[in-house]
Amino acid sequence: MLWLVGAGINGYKGLSLHAVDVLKKCDIVFVERFTSALADSDIAGINAAIGKEVRPVQRWFVEDGREILDAAKEKQVALVTYGDPLIATTHTELRARAAKASIKTAVLHAASGIASIMGECGLHMYKFGRTVTMMSEPKSALSVYNIVFDNLLAGNHTLILTEYSHDEKTGRPFFLDPSTVLKMLLDTEKDVRYHIISEETFVIVASRLGADDQRIAAGKVKSLAGVGFGDGPHSVIIPGSMHFTEEEALEALTVCLDSPADNAAQARRVSAQMVERYAPKAREAIQQMRGILRKEGESKGMHEVLDNAEYYIDDAERFLGQGKHELAVLSIGYAEGLVDALRFQKGINPWNP
Amino acid sequence: MLWLVGAGINGYKGLSLHAVDVLKKCDIVFVERFTSALADSDIAGINAAIGKEVRPVQRWFVEDGREILDAAKEKQVALVTYGDPLIATTHTELRARAAKASIKTAVLHAASGIASIMGECGLHMYKFGRTVTMMSEPKSALSVYNIVFDNLLAGNHTLILTEYSHDEKTGRPFFLDPSTVLKMLLDTEKDVRYHIISEETFVIVASRLGADDQRIAAGKVKSLAGVGFGDGPHSVIIPGSMHFTEEEALEALTVCLDSPADNAAQARRVSAQMVERYAPKAREAIQQMRGILRKEGESKGMHEVLDNAEYYIDDAERFLGQGKHELAVLSIGYAEGLVDALRFQKGINPWNP
């Protein structure tokens, strides 16, 4: 039998009473040390708590998994992991392989880093959209930016996990710095221009969650520029619309440098940006066209076409207000088509009158 | 000082070693019993583990909070809660109130039900979009349906928590049945028609998470129709696009009645549905119009207008393929406007040729 046992986020003392009972009865206890969150003193702590020597293993050993599964065919085997055991996909895969090999499995859940970060910031967990990880390679920034945009459009918060790895040679941990994460998002904003990230954006940086020197700083991007965040791991949260209890909790529970602000209010759908930009231009074009028709004389039905164009611009703005974004864009496009049909016929360059 | 202590999801044995240490030293230990997940035997278990009598309290007592905060001004006070302490907004609010009153607080995280459900299904936690709760009142279904739609468009999974309350008079727990949840979504589909929920949709139902008789069933809506899910609490998951390791885990680890299927593949943006419906109609209208012009003779520039309309239909389809949905809709609307301007001028009813 294979037990997947979470150690939580506070060293070995995050093990539950149930976990200790189970580990005492197990024949072999592997402890995964990938994230280095379980220190030597934690290994000693587990040994003392369960009255036997555990076997620290690396992530590759768990990914390979054969020795663990072989042992679990005959014996009671446990794998102790940082956080909750089923957040890392490696562990779910190992569990599925065990099940396929008819090895019984059980999971002892524990505090997960992701859920804990969401709670520690004072934000409501159910208001988080998709979580994403920022890697140091530049092209990572666009997908993170797009997920932040999608989440903001829905008013949702985004948890951005950051790259965390080990130098293969020195074994020293590498943490992507939150300042770099924010700079990558600002740079992407310059290219993509959805107007969601600026020096005024309100963000939260959670550092060293679960450690004694855990710290959560919040404020505008420009206010956080001078802050040294120290060692990792770090996470960056871009909040969307906040309930007033979330704002109060942020101010009470974090190092909060500015008043919390609603980032989602500025996130405008591409459709809304289009209608707002094109509606006045289309109205102006209609006026110009009417002037030309008055001067040059009109062909049959042309004023009727312009009347219809005006109706459809009104429709576009009404649909936008009703949240019918696609119909709003369709209507403004239609109105522009009506106007430009006359312009083509009149031989005017429609895009540079 | 106020300690917020999570008991996890497996009864009192979900308490961590750290939690037991802290509770032993506390002067007063409140245990919140709102969710009834902590049974009488768990209360006895906590008492035995920490060597003192805890005080079970109801949710209203925690929401009111005054007695807890008053005690925490002078004494070491703990509030033990089901799951992770910061998932329920009530606890975050209590913590913020304590901080404002200069009462020191600390949180001992534990397994959260939400994170555990995501992991137990074999799905990757970071691929979940916003979580939502289905209530029994009918109007709840539309907001749940819309969040499922938004999540599916992004390829994301949706965790639907279900109403869970107590009858005020009898004290008996009420659980919304998963079959009712699915029926509410099917009914909403009939109204809204985004074509995301049908008898063929692949869904997952997780029941009694953390209990000995926990069960996770997966399959098409029609396959789950005959399944009795038993007592709650229940959650329903609508998966989006699944990685093959997620599909394998689902099949290996749950009662899986059908092969996992990608619900996101069928979720079509309104913009895509528009372009796909309108492009062939617009092409047909152009052919008709050319026929009329050949018969009746054309006014100046009219064929040029139709040529442009064709270019814009091509553009719309190209933009759609590039994921530029708003531009696609704008282009198809524009093409329709060009065609209809001629129809207005020719005095043909454009919508019923």
Short mmCIF file of N, CA and C in Angstrom, two decimals, chain A residues 145-204:
data_model
loop_
_atom_site.label_atom_id
_atom_site.label_comp_id
_atom_site.label_asym_id
_atom_site.label_seq_id
_atom_site.Cartn_x
_atom_site.Cartn_y
_atom_site.Cartn_z
N TYR A 145 0.35 37.57 -18.56
CA TYR A 145 -0.39 38.81 -18.79
C TYR A 145 -1.81 38.51 -19.29
N ASN A 146 -1.92 37.57 -20.24
CA ASN A 146 -3.23 37.24 -20.79
C ASN A 146 -4.16 36.63 -19.74
N ILE A 147 -3.60 35.81 -18.86
CA ILE A 147 -4.44 35.21 -17.82
C ILE A 147 -4.87 36.28 -16.81
N VAL A 148 -3.97 37.20 -16.48
CA VAL A 148 -4.35 38.32 -15.60
C VAL A 148 -5.48 39.12 -16.25
N PHE A 149 -5.36 39.36 -17.55
CA PHE A 149 -6.40 40.12 -18.27
C PHE A 149 -7.75 39.40 -18.21
N ASP A 150 -7.74 38.10 -18.56
CA ASP A 150 -8.99 37.32 -18.52
C ASP A 150 -9.59 37.35 -17.11
N ASN A 151 -8.75 37.17 -16.12
CA ASN A 151 -9.25 37.17 -14.74
C ASN A 151 -9.82 38.53 -14.36
N LEU A 152 -9.13 39.60 -14.74
CA LEU A 152 -9.61 40.95 -14.38
C LEU A 152 -10.94 41.25 -15.06
N LEU A 153 -11.10 40.82 -16.31
CA LEU A 153 -12.37 41.05 -17.01
C LEU A 153 -13.53 40.44 -16.24
N ALA A 154 -13.26 39.31 -15.57
CA ALA A 154 -14.31 38.66 -14.78
C ALA A 154 -14.29 39.16 -13.34
N GLY A 155 -13.45 40.15 -13.04
CA GLY A 155 -13.37 40.68 -11.68
C GLY A 155 -12.55 39.82 -10.74
N ASN A 156 -11.88 38.79 -11.28
CA ASN A 156 -11.20 37.79 -10.45
C ASN A 156 -9.77 38.20 -10.07
N HIS A 157 -9.31 37.65 -8.96
CA HIS A 157 -7.92 37.80 -8.55
C HIS A 157 -7.04 36.78 -9.30
N THR A 158 -5.76 37.12 -9.46
CA THR A 158 -4.81 36.17 -10.06
C THR A 158 -3.66 35.92 -9.10
N LEU A 159 -3.41 34.66 -8.82
CA LEU A 159 -2.21 34.27 -8.08
C LEU A 159 -1.14 33.90 -9.09
N ILE A 160 -0.02 34.63 -9.06
CA ILE A 160 1.11 34.32 -9.93
C ILE A 160 2.19 33.66 -9.09
N LEU A 161 2.37 32.37 -9.29
CA LEU A 161 3.49 31.69 -8.66
C LEU A 161 4.74 32.05 -9.44
N THR A 162 5.90 31.96 -8.82
CA THR A 162 7.11 32.37 -9.53
C THR A 162 8.09 31.20 -9.60
N GLU A 163 8.93 31.28 -10.61
CA GLU A 163 9.89 30.20 -10.83
C GLU A 163 10.72 29.96 -9.58
N TYR A 164 10.96 28.68 -9.34
CA TYR A 164 11.67 28.27 -8.15
C TYR A 164 12.41 27.00 -8.54
N SER A 165 13.71 27.07 -8.57
CA SER A 165 14.45 25.89 -9.01
C SER A 165 15.79 25.82 -8.28
N HIS A 166 16.54 24.80 -8.61
CA HIS A 166 17.86 24.65 -8.01
C HIS A 166 18.92 24.70 -9.10
N ASP A 167 19.99 25.41 -8.82
CA ASP A 167 21.13 25.37 -9.71
C ASP A 167 21.67 23.94 -9.69
N GLU A 168 21.76 23.36 -10.89
CA GLU A 168 22.14 21.95 -10.99
C GLU A 168 23.52 21.70 -10.36
N LYS A 169 24.43 22.66 -10.53
CA LYS A 169 25.80 22.44 -10.06
C LYS A 169 25.97 22.76 -8.58
N THR A 170 25.56 23.98 -8.20
CA THR A 170 25.81 24.40 -6.82
C THR A 170 24.74 23.88 -5.86
N GLY A 171 23.55 23.52 -6.42
CA GLY A 171 22.46 23.09 -5.56
C GLY A 171 21.77 24.24 -4.85
N ARG A 172 22.24 25.47 -5.16
CA ARG A 172 21.61 26.63 -4.48
C ARG A 172 20.26 26.94 -5.11
N PRO A 173 19.30 27.33 -4.29
CA PRO A 173 17.98 27.62 -4.84
C PRO A 173 17.97 28.94 -5.62
N PHE A 174 17.19 28.95 -6.70
CA PHE A 174 16.99 30.18 -7.47
C PHE A 174 15.53 30.61 -7.36
N PHE A 175 15.32 31.85 -6.98
CA PHE A 175 13.96 32.39 -6.89
C PHE A 175 13.83 33.57 -7.84
N LEU A 176 12.78 33.58 -8.62
CA LEU A 176 12.50 34.75 -9.46
C LEU A 176 12.01 35.88 -8.54
N ASP A 177 12.66 37.06 -8.67
CA ASP A 177 12.32 38.16 -7.78
C ASP A 177 11.01 38.83 -8.20
N PRO A 178 10.20 39.23 -7.23
CA PRO A 178 8.92 39.89 -7.55
C PRO A 178 9.11 41.16 -8.38
N SER A 179 10.20 41.90 -8.16
CA SER A 179 10.44 43.11 -8.96
C SER A 179 10.59 42.75 -10.43
N THR A 180 11.25 41.62 -10.69
CA THR A 180 11.40 41.15 -12.07
C THR A 180 10.04 40.77 -12.66
N VAL A 181 9.22 40.10 -11.86
CA VAL A 181 7.88 39.72 -12.32
C VAL A 181 7.09 40.96 -12.72
N LEU A 182 7.14 41.99 -11.87
CA LEU A 182 6.37 43.21 -12.16
C LEU A 182 6.93 43.92 -13.40
N LYS A 183 8.27 43.93 -13.53
CA LYS A 183 8.87 44.57 -14.70
C LYS A 183 8.46 43.83 -15.98
N MET A 184 8.43 42.50 -15.93
CA MET A 184 8.03 41.71 -17.11
C MET A 184 6.59 42.04 -17.50
N LEU A 185 5.73 42.23 -16.51
CA LEU A 185 4.33 42.55 -16.82
C LEU A 185 4.22 43.97 -17.39
N LEU A 186 5.00 44.91 -16.84
CA LEU A 186 4.99 46.29 -17.37
C LEU A 186 5.48 46.31 -18.81
N ASP A 187 6.54 45.53 -19.09
CA ASP A 187 7.06 45.47 -20.46
C ASP A 187 6.02 44.88 -21.42
N THR A 188 5.31 43.85 -20.97
CA THR A 188 4.29 43.24 -21.82
C THR A 188 3.16 44.24 -22.08
N GLU A 189 2.82 45.02 -21.06
CA GLU A 189 1.79 46.05 -21.23
C GLU A 189 2.14 46.99 -22.37
N LYS A 190 3.43 47.36 -22.46
CA LYS A 190 3.86 48.28 -23.53
C LYS A 190 3.58 47.70 -24.91
N ASP A 191 3.73 46.37 -25.04
CA ASP A 191 3.46 45.71 -26.32
C ASP A 191 1.97 45.52 -26.58
N VAL A 192 1.28 44.97 -25.60
CA VAL A 192 -0.08 44.49 -25.83
C VAL A 192 -1.13 45.59 -25.61
N ARG A 193 -0.88 46.45 -24.63
CA ARG A 193 -1.70 47.65 -24.42
C ARG A 193 -3.18 47.37 -24.12
N TYR A 194 -3.44 46.41 -23.25
CA TYR A 194 -4.81 46.25 -22.76
C TYR A 194 -5.08 47.22 -21.59
N HIS A 195 -4.06 47.95 -21.20
CA HIS A 195 -4.20 48.94 -20.11
C HIS A 195 -4.63 48.30 -18.79
N ILE A 196 -3.95 47.23 -18.42
CA ILE A 196 -4.29 46.59 -17.14
C ILE A 196 -3.16 46.69 -16.12
N ILE A 197 -1.92 46.88 -16.58
CA ILE A 197 -0.79 46.94 -15.64
C ILE A 197 -0.07 48.26 -15.82
N SER A 198 0.08 48.99 -14.72
CA SER A 198 0.83 50.24 -14.77
C SER A 198 1.50 50.44 -13.40
N GLU A 199 2.18 51.53 -13.25
CA GLU A 199 2.80 51.86 -11.97
C GLU A 199 1.73 52.04 -10.88
N GLU A 200 0.49 52.27 -11.30
CA GLU A 200 -0.61 52.50 -10.35
C GLU A 200 -1.35 51.22 -9.95
N THR A 201 -1.02 50.11 -10.63
CA THR A 201 -1.73 48.86 -10.34
C THR A 201 -1.45 48.42 -8.90
N PHE A 202 -2.50 47.98 -8.22
CA PHE A 202 -2.36 47.52 -6.83
C PHE A 202 -2.02 46.04 -6.83
N VAL A 203 -0.88 45.69 -6.25
CA VAL A 203 -0.45 44.28 -6.24
C VAL A 203 -0.06 43.85 -4.83
N ILE A 204 0.03 42.55 -4.65
CA ILE A 204 0.40 41.98 -3.36
C ILE A 204 1.57 41.03 -3.60
#
